[in-house]
Every structure is written in C-alpha cells, then in structure tokens.
PDB file of C-alpha atoms in Angstrom:
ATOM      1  CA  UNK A   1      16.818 -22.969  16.564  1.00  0.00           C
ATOM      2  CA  UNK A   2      17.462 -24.556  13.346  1.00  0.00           C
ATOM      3  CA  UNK A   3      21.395 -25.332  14.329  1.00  0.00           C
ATOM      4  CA  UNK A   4      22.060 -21.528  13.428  1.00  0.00           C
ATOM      5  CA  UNK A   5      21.226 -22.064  10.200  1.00  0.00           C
ATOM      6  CA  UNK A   6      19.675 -18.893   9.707  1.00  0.00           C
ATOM      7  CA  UNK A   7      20.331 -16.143   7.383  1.00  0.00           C
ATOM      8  CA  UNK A   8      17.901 -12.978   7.177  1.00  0.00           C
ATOM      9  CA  UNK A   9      18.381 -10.490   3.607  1.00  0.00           C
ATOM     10  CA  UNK A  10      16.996  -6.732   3.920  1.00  0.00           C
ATOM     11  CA  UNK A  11      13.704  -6.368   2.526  1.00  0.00           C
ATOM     12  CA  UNK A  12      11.583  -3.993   1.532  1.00  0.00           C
ATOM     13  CA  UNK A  13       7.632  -4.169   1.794  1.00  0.00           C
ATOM     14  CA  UNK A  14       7.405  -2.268  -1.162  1.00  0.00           C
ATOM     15  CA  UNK A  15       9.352  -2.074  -4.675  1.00  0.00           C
ATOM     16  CA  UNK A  16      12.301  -4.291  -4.871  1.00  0.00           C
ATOM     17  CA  UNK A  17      15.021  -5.708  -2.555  1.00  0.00           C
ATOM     18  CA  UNK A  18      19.083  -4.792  -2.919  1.00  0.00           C
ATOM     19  CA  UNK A  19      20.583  -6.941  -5.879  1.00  0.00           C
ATOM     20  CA  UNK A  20      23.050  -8.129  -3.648  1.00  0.00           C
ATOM     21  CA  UNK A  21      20.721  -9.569  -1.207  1.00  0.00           C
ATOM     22  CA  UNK A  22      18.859 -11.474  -4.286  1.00  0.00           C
ATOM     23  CA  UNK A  23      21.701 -12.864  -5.278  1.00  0.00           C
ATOM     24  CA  UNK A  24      23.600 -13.698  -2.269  1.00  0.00           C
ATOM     25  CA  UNK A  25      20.114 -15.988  -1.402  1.00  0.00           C
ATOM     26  CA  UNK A  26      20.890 -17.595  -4.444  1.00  0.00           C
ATOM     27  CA  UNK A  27      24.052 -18.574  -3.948  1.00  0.00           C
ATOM     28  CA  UNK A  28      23.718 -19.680  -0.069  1.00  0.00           C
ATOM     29  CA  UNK A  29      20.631 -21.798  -1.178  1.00  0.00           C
ATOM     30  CA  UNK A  30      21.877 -23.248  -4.148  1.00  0.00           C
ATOM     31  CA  UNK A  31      24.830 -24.368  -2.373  1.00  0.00           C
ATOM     32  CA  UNK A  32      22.758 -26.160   0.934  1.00  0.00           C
ATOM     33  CA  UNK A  33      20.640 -27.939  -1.292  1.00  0.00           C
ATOM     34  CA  UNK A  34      23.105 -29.492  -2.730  1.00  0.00           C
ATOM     35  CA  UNK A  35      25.164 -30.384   0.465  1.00  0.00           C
ATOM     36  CA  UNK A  36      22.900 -32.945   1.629  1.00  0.00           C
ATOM     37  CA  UNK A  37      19.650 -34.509  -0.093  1.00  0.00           C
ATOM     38  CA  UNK A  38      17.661 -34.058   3.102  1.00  0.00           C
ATOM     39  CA  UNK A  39      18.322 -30.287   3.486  1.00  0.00           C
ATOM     40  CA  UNK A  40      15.269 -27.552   2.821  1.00  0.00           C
ATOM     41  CA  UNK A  41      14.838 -23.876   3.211  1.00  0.00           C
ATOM     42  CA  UNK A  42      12.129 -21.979   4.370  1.00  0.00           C
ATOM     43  CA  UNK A  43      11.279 -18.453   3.367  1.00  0.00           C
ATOM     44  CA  UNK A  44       9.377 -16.156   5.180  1.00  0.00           C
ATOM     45  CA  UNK A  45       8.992 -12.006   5.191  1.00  0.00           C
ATOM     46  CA  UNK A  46       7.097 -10.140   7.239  1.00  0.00           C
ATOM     47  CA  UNK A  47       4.135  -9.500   4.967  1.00  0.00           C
ATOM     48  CA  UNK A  48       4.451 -13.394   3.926  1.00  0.00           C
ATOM     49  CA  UNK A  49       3.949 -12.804   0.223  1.00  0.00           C
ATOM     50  CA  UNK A  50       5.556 -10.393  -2.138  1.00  0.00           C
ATOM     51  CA  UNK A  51       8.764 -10.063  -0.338  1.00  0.00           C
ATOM     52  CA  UNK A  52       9.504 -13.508   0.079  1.00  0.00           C
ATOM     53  CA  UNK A  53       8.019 -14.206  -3.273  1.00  0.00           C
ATOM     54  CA  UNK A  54      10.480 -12.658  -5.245  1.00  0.00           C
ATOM     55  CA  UNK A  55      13.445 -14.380  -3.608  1.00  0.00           C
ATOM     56  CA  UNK A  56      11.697 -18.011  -4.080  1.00  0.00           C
ATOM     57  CA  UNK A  57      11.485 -16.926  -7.895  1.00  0.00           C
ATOM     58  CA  UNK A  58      14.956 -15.459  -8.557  1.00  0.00           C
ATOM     59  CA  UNK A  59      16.659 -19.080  -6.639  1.00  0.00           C
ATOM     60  CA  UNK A  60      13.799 -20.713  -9.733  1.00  0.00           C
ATOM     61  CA  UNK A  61      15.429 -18.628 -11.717  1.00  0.00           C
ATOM     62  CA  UNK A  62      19.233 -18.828 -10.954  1.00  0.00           C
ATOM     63  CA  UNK A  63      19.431 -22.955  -9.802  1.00  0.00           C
ATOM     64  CA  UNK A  64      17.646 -23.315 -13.642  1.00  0.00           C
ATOM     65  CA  UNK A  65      14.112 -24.441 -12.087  1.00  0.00           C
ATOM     66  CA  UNK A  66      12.966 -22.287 -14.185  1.00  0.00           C
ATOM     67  CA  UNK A  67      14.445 -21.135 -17.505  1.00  0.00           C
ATOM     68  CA  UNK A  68      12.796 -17.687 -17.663  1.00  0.00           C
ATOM     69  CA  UNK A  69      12.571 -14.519 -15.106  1.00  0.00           C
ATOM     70  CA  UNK A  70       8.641 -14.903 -16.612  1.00  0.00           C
ATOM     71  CA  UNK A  71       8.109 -18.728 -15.564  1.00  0.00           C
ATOM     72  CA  UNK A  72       9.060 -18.473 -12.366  1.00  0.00           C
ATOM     73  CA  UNK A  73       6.957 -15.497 -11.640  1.00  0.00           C
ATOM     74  CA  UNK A  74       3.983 -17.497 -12.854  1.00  0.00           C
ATOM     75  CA  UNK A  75       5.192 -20.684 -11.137  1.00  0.00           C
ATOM     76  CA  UNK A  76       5.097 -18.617  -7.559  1.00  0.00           C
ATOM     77  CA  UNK A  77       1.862 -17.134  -8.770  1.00  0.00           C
ATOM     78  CA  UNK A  78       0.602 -20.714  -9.324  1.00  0.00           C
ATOM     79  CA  UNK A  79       1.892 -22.223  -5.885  1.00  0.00           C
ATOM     80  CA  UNK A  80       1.590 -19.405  -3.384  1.00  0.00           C
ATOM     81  CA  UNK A  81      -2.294 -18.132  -3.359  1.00  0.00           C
ATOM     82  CA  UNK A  82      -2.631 -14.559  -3.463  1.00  0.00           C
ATOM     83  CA  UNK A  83       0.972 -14.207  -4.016  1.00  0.00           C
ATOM     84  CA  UNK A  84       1.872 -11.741  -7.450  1.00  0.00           C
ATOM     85  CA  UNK A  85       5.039 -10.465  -8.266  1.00  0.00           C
ATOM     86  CA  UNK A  86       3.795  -7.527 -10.529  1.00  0.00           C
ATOM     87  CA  UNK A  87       5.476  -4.387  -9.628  1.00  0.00           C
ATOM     88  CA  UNK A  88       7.848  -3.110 -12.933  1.00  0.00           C
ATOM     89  CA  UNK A  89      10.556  -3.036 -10.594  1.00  0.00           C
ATOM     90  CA  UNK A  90      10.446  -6.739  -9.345  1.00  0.00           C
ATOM     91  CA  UNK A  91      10.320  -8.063 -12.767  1.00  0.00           C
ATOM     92  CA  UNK A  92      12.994  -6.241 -13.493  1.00  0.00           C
ATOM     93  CA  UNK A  93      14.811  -7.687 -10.939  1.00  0.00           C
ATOM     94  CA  UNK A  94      14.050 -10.749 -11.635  1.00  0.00           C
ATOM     95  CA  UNK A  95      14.965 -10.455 -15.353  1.00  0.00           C
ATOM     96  CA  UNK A  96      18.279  -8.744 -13.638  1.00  0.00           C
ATOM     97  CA  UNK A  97      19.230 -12.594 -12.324  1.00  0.00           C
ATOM     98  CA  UNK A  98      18.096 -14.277 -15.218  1.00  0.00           C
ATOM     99  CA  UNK A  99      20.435 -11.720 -17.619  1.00  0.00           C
ATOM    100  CA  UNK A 100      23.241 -12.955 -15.055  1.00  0.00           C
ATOM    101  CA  UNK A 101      23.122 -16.547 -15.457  1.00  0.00           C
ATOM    102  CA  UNK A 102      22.840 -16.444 -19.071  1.00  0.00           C
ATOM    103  CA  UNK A 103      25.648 -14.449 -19.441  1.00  0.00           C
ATOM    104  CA  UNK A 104      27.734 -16.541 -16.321  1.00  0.00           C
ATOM    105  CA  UNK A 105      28.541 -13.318 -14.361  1.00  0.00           C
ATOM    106  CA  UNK A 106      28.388 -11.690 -11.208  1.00  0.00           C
ATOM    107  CA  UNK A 107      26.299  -8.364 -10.649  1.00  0.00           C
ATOM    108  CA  UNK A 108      28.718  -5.619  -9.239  1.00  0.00           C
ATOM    109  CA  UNK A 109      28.031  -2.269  -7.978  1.00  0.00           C
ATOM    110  CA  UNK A 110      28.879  -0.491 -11.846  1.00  0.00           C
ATOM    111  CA  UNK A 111      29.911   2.966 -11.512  1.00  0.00           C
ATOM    112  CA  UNK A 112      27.979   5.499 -13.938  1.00  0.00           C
ATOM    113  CA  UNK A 113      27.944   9.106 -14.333  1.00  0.00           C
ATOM    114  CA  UNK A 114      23.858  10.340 -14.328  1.00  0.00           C
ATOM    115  CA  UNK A 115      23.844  13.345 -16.231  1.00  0.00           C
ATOM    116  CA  UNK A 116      19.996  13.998 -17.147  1.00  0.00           C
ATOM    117  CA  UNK A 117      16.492  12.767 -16.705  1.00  0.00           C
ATOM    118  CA  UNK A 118      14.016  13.102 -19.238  1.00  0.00           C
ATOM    119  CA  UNK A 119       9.909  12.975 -18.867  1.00  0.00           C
ATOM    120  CA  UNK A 120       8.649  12.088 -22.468  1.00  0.00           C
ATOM    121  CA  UNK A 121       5.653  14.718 -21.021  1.00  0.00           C
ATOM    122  CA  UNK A 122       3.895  16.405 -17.777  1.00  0.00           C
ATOM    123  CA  UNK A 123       1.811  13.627 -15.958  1.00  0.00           C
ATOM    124  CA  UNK A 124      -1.625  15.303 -15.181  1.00  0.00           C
ATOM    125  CA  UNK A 125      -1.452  15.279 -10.844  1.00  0.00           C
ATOM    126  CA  UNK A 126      -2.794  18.676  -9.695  1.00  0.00           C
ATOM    127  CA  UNK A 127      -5.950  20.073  -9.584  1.00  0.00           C
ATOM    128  CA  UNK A 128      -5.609  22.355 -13.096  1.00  0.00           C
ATOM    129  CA  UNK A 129      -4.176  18.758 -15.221  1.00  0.00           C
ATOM    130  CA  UNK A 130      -0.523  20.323 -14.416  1.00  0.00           C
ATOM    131  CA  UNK A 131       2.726  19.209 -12.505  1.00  0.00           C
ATOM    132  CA  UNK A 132       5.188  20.572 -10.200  1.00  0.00           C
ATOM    133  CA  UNK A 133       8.181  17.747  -9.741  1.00  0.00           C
ATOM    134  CA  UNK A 134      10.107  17.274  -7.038  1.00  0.00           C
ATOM    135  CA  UNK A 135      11.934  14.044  -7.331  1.00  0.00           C
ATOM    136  CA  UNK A 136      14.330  11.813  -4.613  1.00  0.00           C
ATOM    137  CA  UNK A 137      17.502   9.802  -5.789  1.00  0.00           C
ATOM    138  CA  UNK A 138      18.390   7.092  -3.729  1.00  0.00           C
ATOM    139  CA  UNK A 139      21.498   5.173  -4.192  1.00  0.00           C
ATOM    140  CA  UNK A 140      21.310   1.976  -2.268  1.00  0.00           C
ATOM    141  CA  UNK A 141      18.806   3.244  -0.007  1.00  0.00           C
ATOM    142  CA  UNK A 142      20.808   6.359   0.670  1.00  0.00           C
ATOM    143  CA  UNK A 143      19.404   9.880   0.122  1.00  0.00           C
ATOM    144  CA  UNK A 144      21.952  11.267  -2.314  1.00  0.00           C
ATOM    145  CA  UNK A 145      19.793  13.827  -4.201  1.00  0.00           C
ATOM    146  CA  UNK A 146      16.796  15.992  -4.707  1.00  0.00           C
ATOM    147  CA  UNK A 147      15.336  18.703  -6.465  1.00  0.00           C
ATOM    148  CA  UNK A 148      11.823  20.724  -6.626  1.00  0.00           C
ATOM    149  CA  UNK A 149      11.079  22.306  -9.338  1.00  0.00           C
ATOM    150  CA  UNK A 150      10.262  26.389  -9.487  1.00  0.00           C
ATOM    151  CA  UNK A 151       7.674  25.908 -11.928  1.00  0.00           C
ATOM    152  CA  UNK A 152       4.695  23.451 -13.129  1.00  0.00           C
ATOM    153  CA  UNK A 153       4.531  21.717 -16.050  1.00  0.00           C
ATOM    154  CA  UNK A 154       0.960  21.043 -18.770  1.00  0.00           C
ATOM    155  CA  UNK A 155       2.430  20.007 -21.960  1.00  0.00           C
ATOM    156  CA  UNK A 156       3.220  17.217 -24.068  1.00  0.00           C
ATOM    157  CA  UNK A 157       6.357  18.268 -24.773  1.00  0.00           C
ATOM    158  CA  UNK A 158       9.738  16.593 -23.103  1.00  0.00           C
ATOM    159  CA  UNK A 159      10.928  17.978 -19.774  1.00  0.00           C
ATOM    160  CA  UNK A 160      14.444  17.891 -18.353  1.00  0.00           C
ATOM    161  CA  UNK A 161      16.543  17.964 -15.500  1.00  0.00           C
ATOM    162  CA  UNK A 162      20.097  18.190 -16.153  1.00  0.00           C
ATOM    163  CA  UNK A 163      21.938  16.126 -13.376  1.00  0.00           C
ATOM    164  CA  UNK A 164      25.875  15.078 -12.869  1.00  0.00           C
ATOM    165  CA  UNK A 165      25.755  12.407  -9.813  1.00  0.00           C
ATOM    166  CA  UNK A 166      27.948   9.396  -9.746  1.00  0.00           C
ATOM    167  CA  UNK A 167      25.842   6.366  -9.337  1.00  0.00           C
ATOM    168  CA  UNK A 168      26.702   2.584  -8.378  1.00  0.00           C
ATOM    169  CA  UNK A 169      24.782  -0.210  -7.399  1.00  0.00           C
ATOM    170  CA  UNK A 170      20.811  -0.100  -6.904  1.00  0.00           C
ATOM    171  CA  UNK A 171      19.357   3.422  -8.060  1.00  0.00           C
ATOM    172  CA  UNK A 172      16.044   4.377  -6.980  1.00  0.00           C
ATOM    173  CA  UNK A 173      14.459   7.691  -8.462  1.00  0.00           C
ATOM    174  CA  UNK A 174      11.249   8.884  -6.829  1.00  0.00           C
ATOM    175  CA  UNK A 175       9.018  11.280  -8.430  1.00  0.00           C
ATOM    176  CA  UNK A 176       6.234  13.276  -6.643  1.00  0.00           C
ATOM    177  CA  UNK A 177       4.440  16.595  -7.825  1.00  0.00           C
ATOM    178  CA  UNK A 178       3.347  19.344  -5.316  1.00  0.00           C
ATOM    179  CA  UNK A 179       0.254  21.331  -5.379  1.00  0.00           C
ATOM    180  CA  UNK A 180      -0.547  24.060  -2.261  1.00  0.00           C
ATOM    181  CA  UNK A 181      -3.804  22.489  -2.849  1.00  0.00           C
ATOM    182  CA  UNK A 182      -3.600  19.392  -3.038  1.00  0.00           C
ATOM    183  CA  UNK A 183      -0.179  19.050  -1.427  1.00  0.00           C
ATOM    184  CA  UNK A 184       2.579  16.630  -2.351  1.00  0.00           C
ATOM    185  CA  UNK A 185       1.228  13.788  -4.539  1.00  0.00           C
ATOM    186  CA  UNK A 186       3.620  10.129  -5.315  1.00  0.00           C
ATOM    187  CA  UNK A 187       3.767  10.386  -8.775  1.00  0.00           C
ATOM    188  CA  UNK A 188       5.966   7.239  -9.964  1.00  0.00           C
ATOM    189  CA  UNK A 189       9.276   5.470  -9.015  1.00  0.00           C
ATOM    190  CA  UNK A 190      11.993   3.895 -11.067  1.00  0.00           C
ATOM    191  CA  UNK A 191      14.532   1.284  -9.650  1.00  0.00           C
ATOM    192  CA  UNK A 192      17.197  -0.012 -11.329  1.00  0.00           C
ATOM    193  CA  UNK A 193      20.997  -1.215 -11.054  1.00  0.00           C
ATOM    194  CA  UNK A 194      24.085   0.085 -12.906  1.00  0.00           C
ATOM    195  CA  UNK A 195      25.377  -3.651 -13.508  1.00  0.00           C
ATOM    196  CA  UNK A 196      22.809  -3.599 -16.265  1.00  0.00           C
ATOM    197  CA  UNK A 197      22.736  -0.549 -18.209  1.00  0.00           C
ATOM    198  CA  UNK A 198      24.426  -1.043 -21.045  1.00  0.00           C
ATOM    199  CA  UNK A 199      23.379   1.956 -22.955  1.00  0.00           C
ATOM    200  CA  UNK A 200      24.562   6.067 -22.735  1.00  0.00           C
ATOM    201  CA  UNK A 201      20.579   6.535 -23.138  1.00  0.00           C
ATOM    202  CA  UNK A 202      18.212   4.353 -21.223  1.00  0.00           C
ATOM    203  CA  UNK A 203      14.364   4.461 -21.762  1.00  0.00           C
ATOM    204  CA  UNK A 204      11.805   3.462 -19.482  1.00  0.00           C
ATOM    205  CA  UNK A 205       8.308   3.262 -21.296  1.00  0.00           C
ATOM    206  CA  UNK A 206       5.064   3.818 -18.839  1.00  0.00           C
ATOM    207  CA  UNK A 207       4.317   0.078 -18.702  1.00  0.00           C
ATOM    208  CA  UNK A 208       7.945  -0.182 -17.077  1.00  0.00           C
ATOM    209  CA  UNK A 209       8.171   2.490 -14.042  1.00  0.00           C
ATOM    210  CA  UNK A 210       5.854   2.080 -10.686  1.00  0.00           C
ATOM    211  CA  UNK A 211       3.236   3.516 -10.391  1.00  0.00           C
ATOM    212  CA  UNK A 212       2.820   4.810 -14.108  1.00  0.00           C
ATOM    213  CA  UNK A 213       2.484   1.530 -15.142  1.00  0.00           C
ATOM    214  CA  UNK A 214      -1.819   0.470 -14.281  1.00  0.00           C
ATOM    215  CA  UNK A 215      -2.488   4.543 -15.572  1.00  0.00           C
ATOM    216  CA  UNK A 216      -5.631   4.102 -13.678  1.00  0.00           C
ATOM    217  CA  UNK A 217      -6.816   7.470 -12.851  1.00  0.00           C
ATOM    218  CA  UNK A 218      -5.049   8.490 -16.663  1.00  0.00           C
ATOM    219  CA  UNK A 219      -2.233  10.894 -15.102  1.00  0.00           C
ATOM    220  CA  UNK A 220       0.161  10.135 -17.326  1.00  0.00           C
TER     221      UNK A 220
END
C-alpha cells in the first residue's frame, strides 16, 4: 500500500507526543513535498483529531505555512471541525518547534540536573480543602521517580520537594493527591523538554500546567 511510503510516530491520546517524533514528521514531510509537485501526505491517529492535529500544525509551523505556533493552531481549528489543540502542554509543544526554527536549530535531548519542585500553594482535592501529593516523573515515558508525601497540605504558603534526578529529553511530572476517603485523585501534569529551559528557575503559572489550567471545580 502506498509504495511503502509509510511512516507511523508514537502518539499519545492524551498530553503531548515525544519532541523527536514532532520533529522528525517535519523533516520527512517537508522534504517529500518538495521531491515531486504531485506528492501529498495523509495524517491520521487513532482518535482522528487531537493527535494528528498537532503534527499537521507543528509541519504549518516548521515548512513557514504558518509564522506562529498560535496561527497554526487556529488554522487546524478552522479546517478540521471539532478538532482543538488546547491542552498547555501541546501549545507548548508547538511553541517548542516554532522557538526552533527561529533560532535555526535542532532540539536535542539537554541534560539537566532537577533539584526541587515548588507548589506556589496546596490545591484544595480532599474532602477537608487539603492535599496529600504523591507525584510521578517520567523521563521519556519512563518511570524514573516518585514520591508520596507523609503528610497533607491546607495552606497558601509554598511547598517543596527537594529532588536531585538527572533529566534529558521530554519530562513529564504527574501530580495526584490521596485521600483514604476519597482515594487517589489526578491533580495536574506538567510536560516539558530540557532543549528549552534556559533558566536555573523555571515557573509554570496555573494557566500553563494540565489540568490546573480550566480551575473548574476551583482546586487550585
């Protein structure tokens, strides 16, 4: 089928596909385009939206369709019915392989040293308006670490968790709170890639982070 011109990218039906994979689509569909005049692509994902989606807008992005990470989310948004790419993380993403063509580089699996996270308060989960985290860090969709916390949390003030893991390439962090009522609760997840932080101290404000970001049910 198709003269073996077939190439499939991991996926994921929720938050945000490897870098690698977004980029390497790029590339490989950049470059048959411009091979022959008759050539076209088709995209498909299992869900036939989001997933798919977000690779259609990072190629706008990266062959200069588009000049922005934000008009080619609205231009997929505008051609593809019910299709949204909303999540924190995929905009990120996208804004990821917009940062990259600016600049004329390469994302590469940047090695950092994670030393801390920092909650700017408790998010309001169990049944008394308190927390008890217990968070997941993934590092390119491997388990690397995780800790529960001994104790809950109800206060505004900043909470910590000192950390020393060596980190390359996509970083997920997933957050959950645990109750013996109401058992474990998703609280919010943060992805991002070491390629791009630039910074000893990176801040992630509500309206950034999945699952924090709509507030509806004002946990946080």
């Amino acid at each position: 089928m198709f003269q073996g011109a077939v190439t499939s990218y991991p996926t994921h039906a929720d938050g945000v596909h490897p870098l690698t994979s977004l980029w390497q689509f790029c590339v490989s569909t950049e470059a048959w385009l411009k091979e022959d005049d008759s050539n076209v692509i088709l995209v498909h994902c299992h869900s036939g939206t989001v997933p798919s989606g977000l690779f259609i807008a990072a190629y706008l992005v990266h062959s200069r369709i588009c000049w922005t990470s934000e008009q080619a989310a609205k231009q997929f948004r505008t051609k593809r019915q019910g299709g949204v790419i909303s999540l924190p993380c995929q905009l990120r993403y996208l804004k990821y392989i917009e940062t990259s063509v600016i600049a004329g580089d390469t994302p590469e699996d940047m090695k950092l040293l994670f030393s801390k996270i920092t909650l700017s308060n408790a998010p309001a989960f169990n049944e008394d308006g308190s927390c008890k985290p217990y968070f997941v860090v993934y590092q390119n969709d491997e388990e690397i670490y995780e800790f529960e916390s001994e104790e809950s949390y109800r206060s505004e003030a900043p909470i910590s968790f000192p950390l020393s893991l060596q980190i390359s390439g996509d970083i997920k962090v997933q957050f959950y709170s645990v109750s013996d009522i109401l058992g474990t609760q998703e609280m919010f997840t943060i992805f991002f890639h070491t390629f791009y932080i630039n910074s000893s101290v990176v801040r992630f404000s509500r309206d950034m982070i999945d699952g924090a970001h709509l507030n509806t049910f004002k946990q946080f």
